[in-house]
Amino acid sequence: MHTPSSAADHYELYYWPGIPGRGEFVRLVCEDAGVPYLDVARRPVEDGGGEQAVVRALESLPGLPAFAPPILRVGELVIAQTANICRFLGERHDLAPGTDGGRAEAMQLQLTVTDLVAEVHDTHHPIAVSQYYEDQKPAAKLRAAAFRDERLPKFLGYFERVLQRRGGPWLLGDACCHADLSVLQALLGLEYAFPRAFARASAATPKLLGLRDRVAARPRIAAYLASPRRQAFNEHGIFRHYPELDPA
């Protein structure tokens, strides 16, 4: 059942400034739902923003401690983990199915996006997050080759099968849900990070490309993507373009 939000709801998003990262999946749900949110760390440092805002949130927000950002705060309620936050927002703002089974399916898709994002991250940090990419290039080339040749087609093919089985136009049928929004971000990120490999693999997934275009054309999403609030992909986030990891 949809839980209507209160006019008193005040969403605070805590995520590292300067990169879209995992925080962008949360932003897209807020943007499509048309709900205001405060992107805390993107405020000036003198106004309580910057990286230290995220560090403080990890150390001092109430409730269950978060392992890592993104973190969403609604009053005294504090929620972490990207998929969990997207589910929470989707169910509050009519971006989730109305049945238990449908909501579980949406979460299944959201968690599959989470798996994909983790594998993308590991193409440029296959040994350790604490090491720079430059310190693990040989391993990154091997990991990226396996991702391009094996995992990328498998992930794209999975979402294509979902669309075929449900008949579209959205992943779960007739209504857009939070998982559709996350798939958009994942596809845009893949196209940025691996333009050659993505072009090859996505040639076999026309329905998935159609979904990407439909989500991007939703009025609030289109306005957001064209706005200065949308942060560009860069080589500090999850989706990074290193030409040597995406050869012809």
mmCIF file of C-alpha atoms in Angstrom:
data_model
loop_
_atom_site.group_PDB
_atom_site.id
_atom_site.type_symbol
_atom_site.label_atom_id
_atom_site.label_comp_id
_atom_site.label_asym_id
_atom_site.label_seq_id
_atom_site.Cartn_x
_atom_site.Cartn_y
_atom_site.Cartn_z
ATOM 1 C CA MET A 1 0.000 0.000 0.000
ATOM 2 C CA HIS A 2 1.249 3.457 -0.849
ATOM 3 C CA THR A 3 2.198 5.503 2.187
ATOM 4 C CA PRO A 4 1.560 9.192 1.483
ATOM 5 C CA SER A 5 4.282 11.555 2.533
ATOM 6 C CA SER A 6 3.692 14.369 4.964
ATOM 7 C CA ALA A 7 4.148 18.012 4.127
ATOM 8 C CA ALA A 8 6.506 17.997 7.099
ATOM 9 C CA ASP A 9 8.811 15.458 5.453
ATOM 10 C CA HIS A 10 12.269 16.877 5.001
ATOM 11 C CA TYR A 11 14.737 14.703 3.137
ATOM 12 C CA GLU A 12 18.446 15.132 3.726
ATOM 13 C CA LEU A 13 20.809 13.235 1.435
ATOM 14 C CA TYR A 14 24.393 12.664 2.548
ATOM 15 C CA TYR A 15 26.816 11.671 -0.186
ATOM 16 C CA TRP A 16 30.330 12.644 -1.222
ATOM 17 C CA PRO A 17 30.433 15.914 -3.178
ATOM 18 C CA GLY A 18 31.953 16.125 -6.633
ATOM 19 C CA ILE A 19 30.856 12.729 -7.947
ATOM 20 C CA PRO A 20 27.477 11.334 -8.946
ATOM 21 C CA GLY A 21 28.352 7.915 -7.505
ATOM 22 C CA ARG A 22 25.737 5.886 -5.704
ATOM 23 C CA GLY A 23 24.035 9.038 -4.495
ATOM 24 C CA GLU A 24 22.777 9.688 -8.018
ATOM 25 C CA PHE A 25 20.432 6.708 -7.859
ATOM 26 C CA VAL A 26 18.737 8.314 -4.859
ATOM 27 C CA ARG A 27 18.620 11.727 -6.511
ATOM 28 C CA LEU A 28 16.821 10.315 -9.542
ATOM 29 C CA VAL A 29 14.011 8.903 -7.409
ATOM 30 C CA CYS A 30 13.591 12.215 -5.592
ATOM 31 C CA GLU A 31 13.659 14.139 -8.851
ATOM 32 C CA ASP A 32 11.102 11.937 -10.597
ATOM 33 C CA ALA A 33 8.839 11.998 -7.541
ATOM 34 C CA GLY A 34 9.075 15.788 -7.420
ATOM 35 C CA VAL A 35 9.999 15.827 -3.746
ATOM 36 C CA PRO A 36 12.452 18.431 -2.417
ATOM 37 C CA TYR A 37 15.628 17.184 -0.798
ATOM 38 C CA LEU A 38 18.715 18.786 0.662
ATOM 39 C CA ASP A 39 21.958 17.486 -0.872
ATOM 40 C CA VAL A 40 23.864 18.299 2.293
ATOM 41 C CA ALA A 41 27.494 17.837 1.241
ATOM 42 C CA ARG A 42 27.054 19.936 -1.905
ATOM 43 C CA ARG A 43 26.438 23.026 0.209
ATOM 44 C CA PRO A 44 29.371 25.360 0.904
ATOM 45 C CA VAL A 45 31.664 24.202 3.683
ATOM 46 C CA GLU A 46 30.850 27.312 5.701
ATOM 47 C CA ASP A 47 27.183 26.273 5.599
ATOM 48 C CA GLY A 48 27.895 22.785 6.917
ATOM 49 C CA GLY A 49 28.563 21.096 3.576
ATOM 50 C CA GLY A 50 31.584 19.413 2.043
ATOM 51 C CA GLU A 51 33.070 16.002 2.751
ATOM 52 C CA GLN A 52 33.058 16.647 6.483
ATOM 53 C CA ALA A 53 29.262 16.717 6.402
ATOM 54 C CA VAL A 54 29.315 13.082 5.272
ATOM 55 C CA VAL A 55 31.943 12.154 7.861
ATOM 56 C CA ARG A 56 29.856 13.754 10.601
ATOM 57 C CA ALA A 57 26.752 11.932 9.359
ATOM 58 C CA LEU A 58 28.535 8.575 9.521
ATOM 59 C CA GLU A 59 29.649 9.301 13.069
ATOM 60 C CA SER A 60 26.723 11.068 14.655
ATOM 61 C CA LEU A 61 23.359 10.565 12.944
ATOM 62 C CA PRO A 62 20.788 8.793 15.146
ATOM 63 C CA GLY A 63 19.561 5.264 14.629
ATOM 64 C CA LEU A 64 21.403 2.310 13.154
ATOM 65 C CA PRO A 65 24.903 3.360 12.062
ATOM 66 C CA ALA A 66 25.423 3.495 8.315
ATOM 67 C CA PHE A 67 28.302 1.510 6.832
ATOM 68 C CA ALA A 68 28.805 4.043 4.040
ATOM 69 C CA PRO A 69 26.938 6.752 2.146
ATOM 70 C CA PRO A 70 24.496 7.404 0.620
ATOM 71 C CA ILE A 71 22.462 8.102 3.721
ATOM 72 C CA LEU A 72 18.942 9.513 3.779
ATOM 73 C CA ARG A 73 17.567 11.253 6.841
ATOM 74 C CA VAL A 74 13.877 11.959 7.392
ATOM 75 C CA GLY A 75 13.537 13.493 10.827
ATOM 76 C CA GLU A 76 14.819 10.876 13.267
ATOM 77 C CA LEU A 77 14.640 8.113 10.657
ATOM 78 C CA VAL A 78 18.026 7.384 9.071
ATOM 79 C CA ILE A 79 18.314 4.949 6.158
ATOM 80 C CA ALA A 80 21.404 3.690 4.355
ATOM 81 C CA GLN A 81 22.242 1.408 1.399
ATOM 82 C CA THR A 82 21.347 2.663 -2.060
ATOM 83 C CA ALA A 83 18.791 0.010 -2.953
ATOM 84 C CA ASN A 84 17.112 0.324 0.434
ATOM 85 C CA ILE A 85 16.797 4.105 0.126
ATOM 86 C CA CYS A 86 15.390 3.854 -3.412
ATOM 87 C CA ARG A 87 12.856 1.283 -2.228
ATOM 88 C CA PHE A 88 11.825 3.476 0.703
ATOM 89 C CA LEU A 89 11.345 6.556 -1.470
ATOM 90 C CA GLY A 90 9.668 4.629 -4.260
ATOM 91 C CA GLU A 91 7.095 3.129 -1.932
ATOM 92 C CA ARG A 92 6.331 6.517 -0.388
ATOM 93 C CA HIS A 93 5.973 8.370 -3.673
ATOM 94 C CA ASP A 94 4.095 6.113 -6.089
ATOM 95 C CA LEU A 95 7.211 4.694 -7.720
ATOM 96 C CA ALA A 96 6.641 1.122 -6.579
ATOM 97 C CA PRO A 97 4.050 -1.571 -7.291
ATOM 98 C CA GLY A 98 1.013 -1.774 -5.030
ATOM 99 C CA THR A 99 1.323 -5.454 -4.070
ATOM 100 C CA ASP A 100 3.744 -7.312 -1.827
ATOM 101 C CA GLY A 101 4.898 -9.408 -4.767
ATOM 102 C CA GLY A 102 5.387 -6.394 -6.982
ATOM 103 C CA ARG A 103 7.384 -4.546 -4.358
ATOM 104 C CA ALA A 104 9.586 -7.593 -3.855
ATOM 105 C CA GLU A 105 10.155 -7.784 -7.621
ATOM 106 C CA ALA A 106 11.106 -4.109 -7.752
ATOM 107 C CA MET A 107 13.608 -4.694 -4.965
ATOM 108 C CA GLN A 108 14.980 -7.743 -6.794
ATOM 109 C CA LEU A 109 15.669 -5.553 -9.823
ATOM 110 C CA GLN A 110 17.142 -2.813 -7.654
ATOM 111 C CA LEU A 111 19.530 -5.280 -6.021
ATOM 112 C CA THR A 112 20.566 -6.572 -9.432
ATOM 113 C CA VAL A 113 21.541 -2.995 -10.320
ATOM 114 C CA THR A 114 23.525 -2.926 -7.079
ATOM 115 C CA ASP A 115 25.398 -6.055 -8.176
ATOM 116 C CA LEU A 116 26.121 -4.480 -11.562
ATOM 117 C CA VAL A 117 27.429 -1.284 -9.984
ATOM 118 C CA ALA A 118 29.740 -3.269 -7.698
ATOM 119 C CA GLU A 119 31.192 -5.143 -10.670
ATOM 120 C CA VAL A 120 31.731 -1.901 -12.586
ATOM 121 C CA HIS A 121 33.575 -0.452 -9.610
ATOM 122 C CA ASP A 122 35.822 -3.495 -9.432
ATOM 123 C CA THR A 123 36.977 -3.071 -13.026
ATOM 124 C CA HIS A 124 39.109 -0.128 -11.938
ATOM 125 C CA HIS A 125 39.718 -1.220 -8.333
ATOM 126 C CA PRO A 126 40.058 -5.002 -8.578
ATOM 127 C CA ILE A 127 42.581 -5.461 -5.760
ATOM 128 C CA ALA A 128 41.813 -2.863 -3.092
ATOM 129 C CA VAL A 129 39.702 0.254 -2.709
ATOM 130 C CA SER A 130 42.548 1.776 -0.704
ATOM 131 C CA GLN A 131 44.930 1.637 -3.685
ATOM 132 C CA TYR A 132 44.901 4.072 -6.592
ATOM 133 C CA TYR A 133 43.872 2.799 -10.010
ATOM 134 C CA GLU A 134 47.404 3.473 -11.227
ATOM 135 C CA ASP A 135 48.699 0.969 -8.662
ATOM 136 C CA GLN A 136 46.579 -1.902 -9.990
ATOM 137 C CA LYS A 137 46.411 -1.375 -13.747
ATOM 138 C CA PRO A 138 47.440 -4.906 -14.827
ATOM 139 C CA ALA A 139 44.738 -6.484 -12.651
ATOM 140 C CA ALA A 140 42.243 -3.855 -13.802
ATOM 141 C CA LYS A 141 42.850 -4.755 -17.453
ATOM 142 C CA LEU A 142 42.159 -8.415 -16.732
ATOM 143 C CA ARG A 143 39.075 -7.644 -14.653
ATOM 144 C CA ALA A 144 37.721 -5.184 -17.219
ATOM 145 C CA ALA A 145 38.177 -7.693 -20.053
ATOM 146 C CA ALA A 146 36.128 -10.287 -18.182
ATOM 147 C CA PHE A 147 33.482 -7.685 -17.412
ATOM 148 C CA ARG A 148 33.253 -6.497 -21.029
ATOM 149 C CA ASP A 149 33.156 -9.962 -22.537
ATOM 150 C CA GLU A 150 31.125 -11.909 -19.997
ATOM 151 C CA ARG A 151 29.352 -9.895 -17.334
ATOM 152 C CA LEU A 152 28.187 -6.832 -19.264
ATOM 153 C CA PRO A 153 26.254 -8.868 -21.881
ATOM 154 C CA LYS A 154 24.801 -11.019 -19.102
ATOM 155 C CA PHE A 155 23.489 -8.058 -17.105
ATOM 156 C CA LEU A 156 22.065 -6.278 -20.150
ATOM 157 C CA GLY A 157 20.550 -9.522 -21.384
ATOM 158 C CA TYR A 158 18.865 -10.087 -18.044
ATOM 159 C CA PHE A 159 17.071 -6.748 -18.086
ATOM 160 C CA GLU A 160 16.132 -7.336 -21.722
ATOM 161 C CA ARG A 161 14.483 -10.642 -20.739
ATOM 162 C CA VAL A 162 12.580 -8.916 -17.946
ATOM 163 C CA LEU A 163 11.149 -6.434 -20.443
ATOM 164 C CA GLN A 164 10.277 -9.197 -22.888
ATOM 165 C CA ARG A 165 8.495 -11.236 -20.248
ATOM 166 C CA ARG A 166 6.501 -8.323 -18.821
ATOM 167 C CA GLY A 167 5.680 -6.761 -22.164
ATOM 168 C CA GLY A 168 6.721 -3.250 -21.129
ATOM 169 C CA PRO A 169 6.856 -0.377 -21.472
ATOM 170 C CA TRP A 170 8.469 -0.512 -17.982
ATOM 171 C CA LEU A 171 10.385 -3.259 -16.236
ATOM 172 C CA LEU A 172 7.374 -4.384 -14.249
ATOM 173 C CA GLY A 173 4.712 -3.644 -16.841
ATOM 174 C CA ASP A 174 2.522 -0.593 -17.073
ATOM 175 C CA ALA A 175 4.035 1.765 -14.480
ATOM 176 C CA CYS A 176 7.488 3.196 -13.941
ATOM 177 C CA CYS A 177 9.090 2.228 -10.636
ATOM 178 C CA HIS A 178 12.268 3.114 -8.770
ATOM 179 C CA ALA A 179 14.130 0.252 -10.471
ATOM 180 C CA ASP A 180 13.531 1.781 -13.908
ATOM 181 C CA LEU A 181 15.190 4.978 -12.718
ATOM 182 C CA SER A 182 18.202 3.084 -11.399
ATOM 183 C CA VAL A 183 18.561 1.152 -14.653
ATOM 184 C CA LEU A 184 18.696 4.486 -16.492
ATOM 185 C CA GLN A 185 21.623 5.654 -14.363
ATOM 186 C CA ALA A 186 23.409 2.330 -14.762
ATOM 187 C CA LEU A 187 23.038 2.393 -18.547
ATOM 188 C CA LEU A 188 24.231 5.986 -18.831
ATOM 189 C CA GLY A 189 27.184 5.139 -16.628
ATOM 190 C CA LEU A 190 28.085 2.079 -18.669
ATOM 191 C CA GLU A 191 27.886 4.083 -21.873
ATOM 192 C CA TYR A 192 30.293 6.629 -20.370
ATOM 193 C CA ALA A 193 32.744 4.126 -18.908
ATOM 194 C CA PHE A 194 32.733 1.526 -21.690
ATOM 195 C CA PRO A 195 31.387 3.212 -24.838
ATOM 196 C CA ARG A 196 32.765 0.587 -27.234
ATOM 197 C CA ALA A 197 31.799 -2.453 -25.193
ATOM 198 C CA PHE A 198 28.403 -0.983 -24.362
ATOM 199 C CA ALA A 199 27.653 -0.330 -28.028
ATOM 200 C CA ARG A 200 28.488 -3.931 -28.891
ATOM 201 C CA ALA A 201 26.548 -5.516 -26.033
ATOM 202 C CA SER A 202 23.503 -3.242 -26.199
ATOM 203 C CA ALA A 203 22.992 -3.966 -29.902
ATOM 204 C CA ALA A 204 21.288 -7.164 -28.732
ATOM 205 C CA THR A 205 19.019 -5.372 -26.219
ATOM 206 C CA PRO A 206 16.745 -2.991 -28.158
ATOM 207 C CA LYS A 207 13.982 -3.088 -25.557
ATOM 208 C CA LEU A 208 16.417 -2.053 -22.852
ATOM 209 C CA LEU A 209 17.632 0.887 -24.927
ATOM 210 C CA GLY A 210 14.006 1.862 -25.441
ATOM 211 C CA LEU A 211 13.485 1.786 -21.680
ATOM 212 C CA ARG A 212 16.522 4.029 -21.217
ATOM 213 C CA ASP A 213 15.072 6.576 -23.633
ATOM 214 C CA ARG A 214 11.599 6.470 -22.064
ATOM 215 C CA VAL A 215 12.939 7.048 -18.559
ATOM 216 C CA ALA A 216 15.216 9.852 -19.717
ATOM 217 C CA ALA A 217 12.236 11.511 -21.436
ATOM 218 C CA ARG A 218 10.045 11.592 -18.312
ATOM 219 C CA PRO A 219 9.442 15.320 -17.772
ATOM 220 C CA ARG A 220 11.067 15.689 -14.369
ATOM 221 C CA ILE A 221 13.977 13.434 -15.279
ATOM 222 C CA ALA A 222 14.579 15.267 -18.561
ATOM 223 C CA ALA A 223 14.555 18.586 -16.728
ATOM 224 C CA TYR A 224 16.973 17.262 -14.120
ATOM 225 C CA LEU A 225 19.375 15.773 -16.659
ATOM 226 C CA ALA A 226 19.537 19.151 -18.415
ATOM 227 C CA SER A 227 20.021 21.113 -15.186
ATOM 228 C CA PRO A 228 23.202 22.123 -13.327
ATOM 229 C CA ARG A 229 22.096 19.893 -10.457
ATOM 230 C CA ARG A 230 23.063 16.871 -12.555
ATOM 231 C CA GLN A 231 26.722 16.044 -11.952
ATOM 232 C CA ALA A 232 28.750 14.760 -14.873
ATOM 233 C CA PHE A 233 30.446 11.376 -14.753
ATOM 234 C CA ASN A 234 34.141 11.675 -13.991
ATOM 235 C CA GLU A 235 37.195 9.619 -13.120
ATOM 236 C CA HIS A 236 36.654 9.887 -9.384
ATOM 237 C CA GLY A 237 33.349 8.031 -9.149
ATOM 238 C CA ILE A 238 32.062 4.548 -9.900
ATOM 239 C CA PHE A 239 31.680 4.837 -13.664
ATOM 240 C CA ARG A 240 35.117 5.846 -14.948
ATOM 241 C CA HIS A 241 36.295 6.006 -18.531
ATOM 242 C CA TYR A 242 39.810 4.692 -18.946
ATOM 243 C CA PRO A 243 40.418 4.058 -22.669
ATOM 244 C CA GLU A 244 42.766 1.173 -21.941
ATOM 245 C CA LEU A 245 39.908 -0.676 -20.230
ATOM 246 C CA ASP A 246 37.621 -0.300 -23.254
ATOM 247 C CA PRO A 247 39.695 -1.148 -26.348
ATOM 248 C CA ALA A 248 38.263 -1.320 -29.846
#
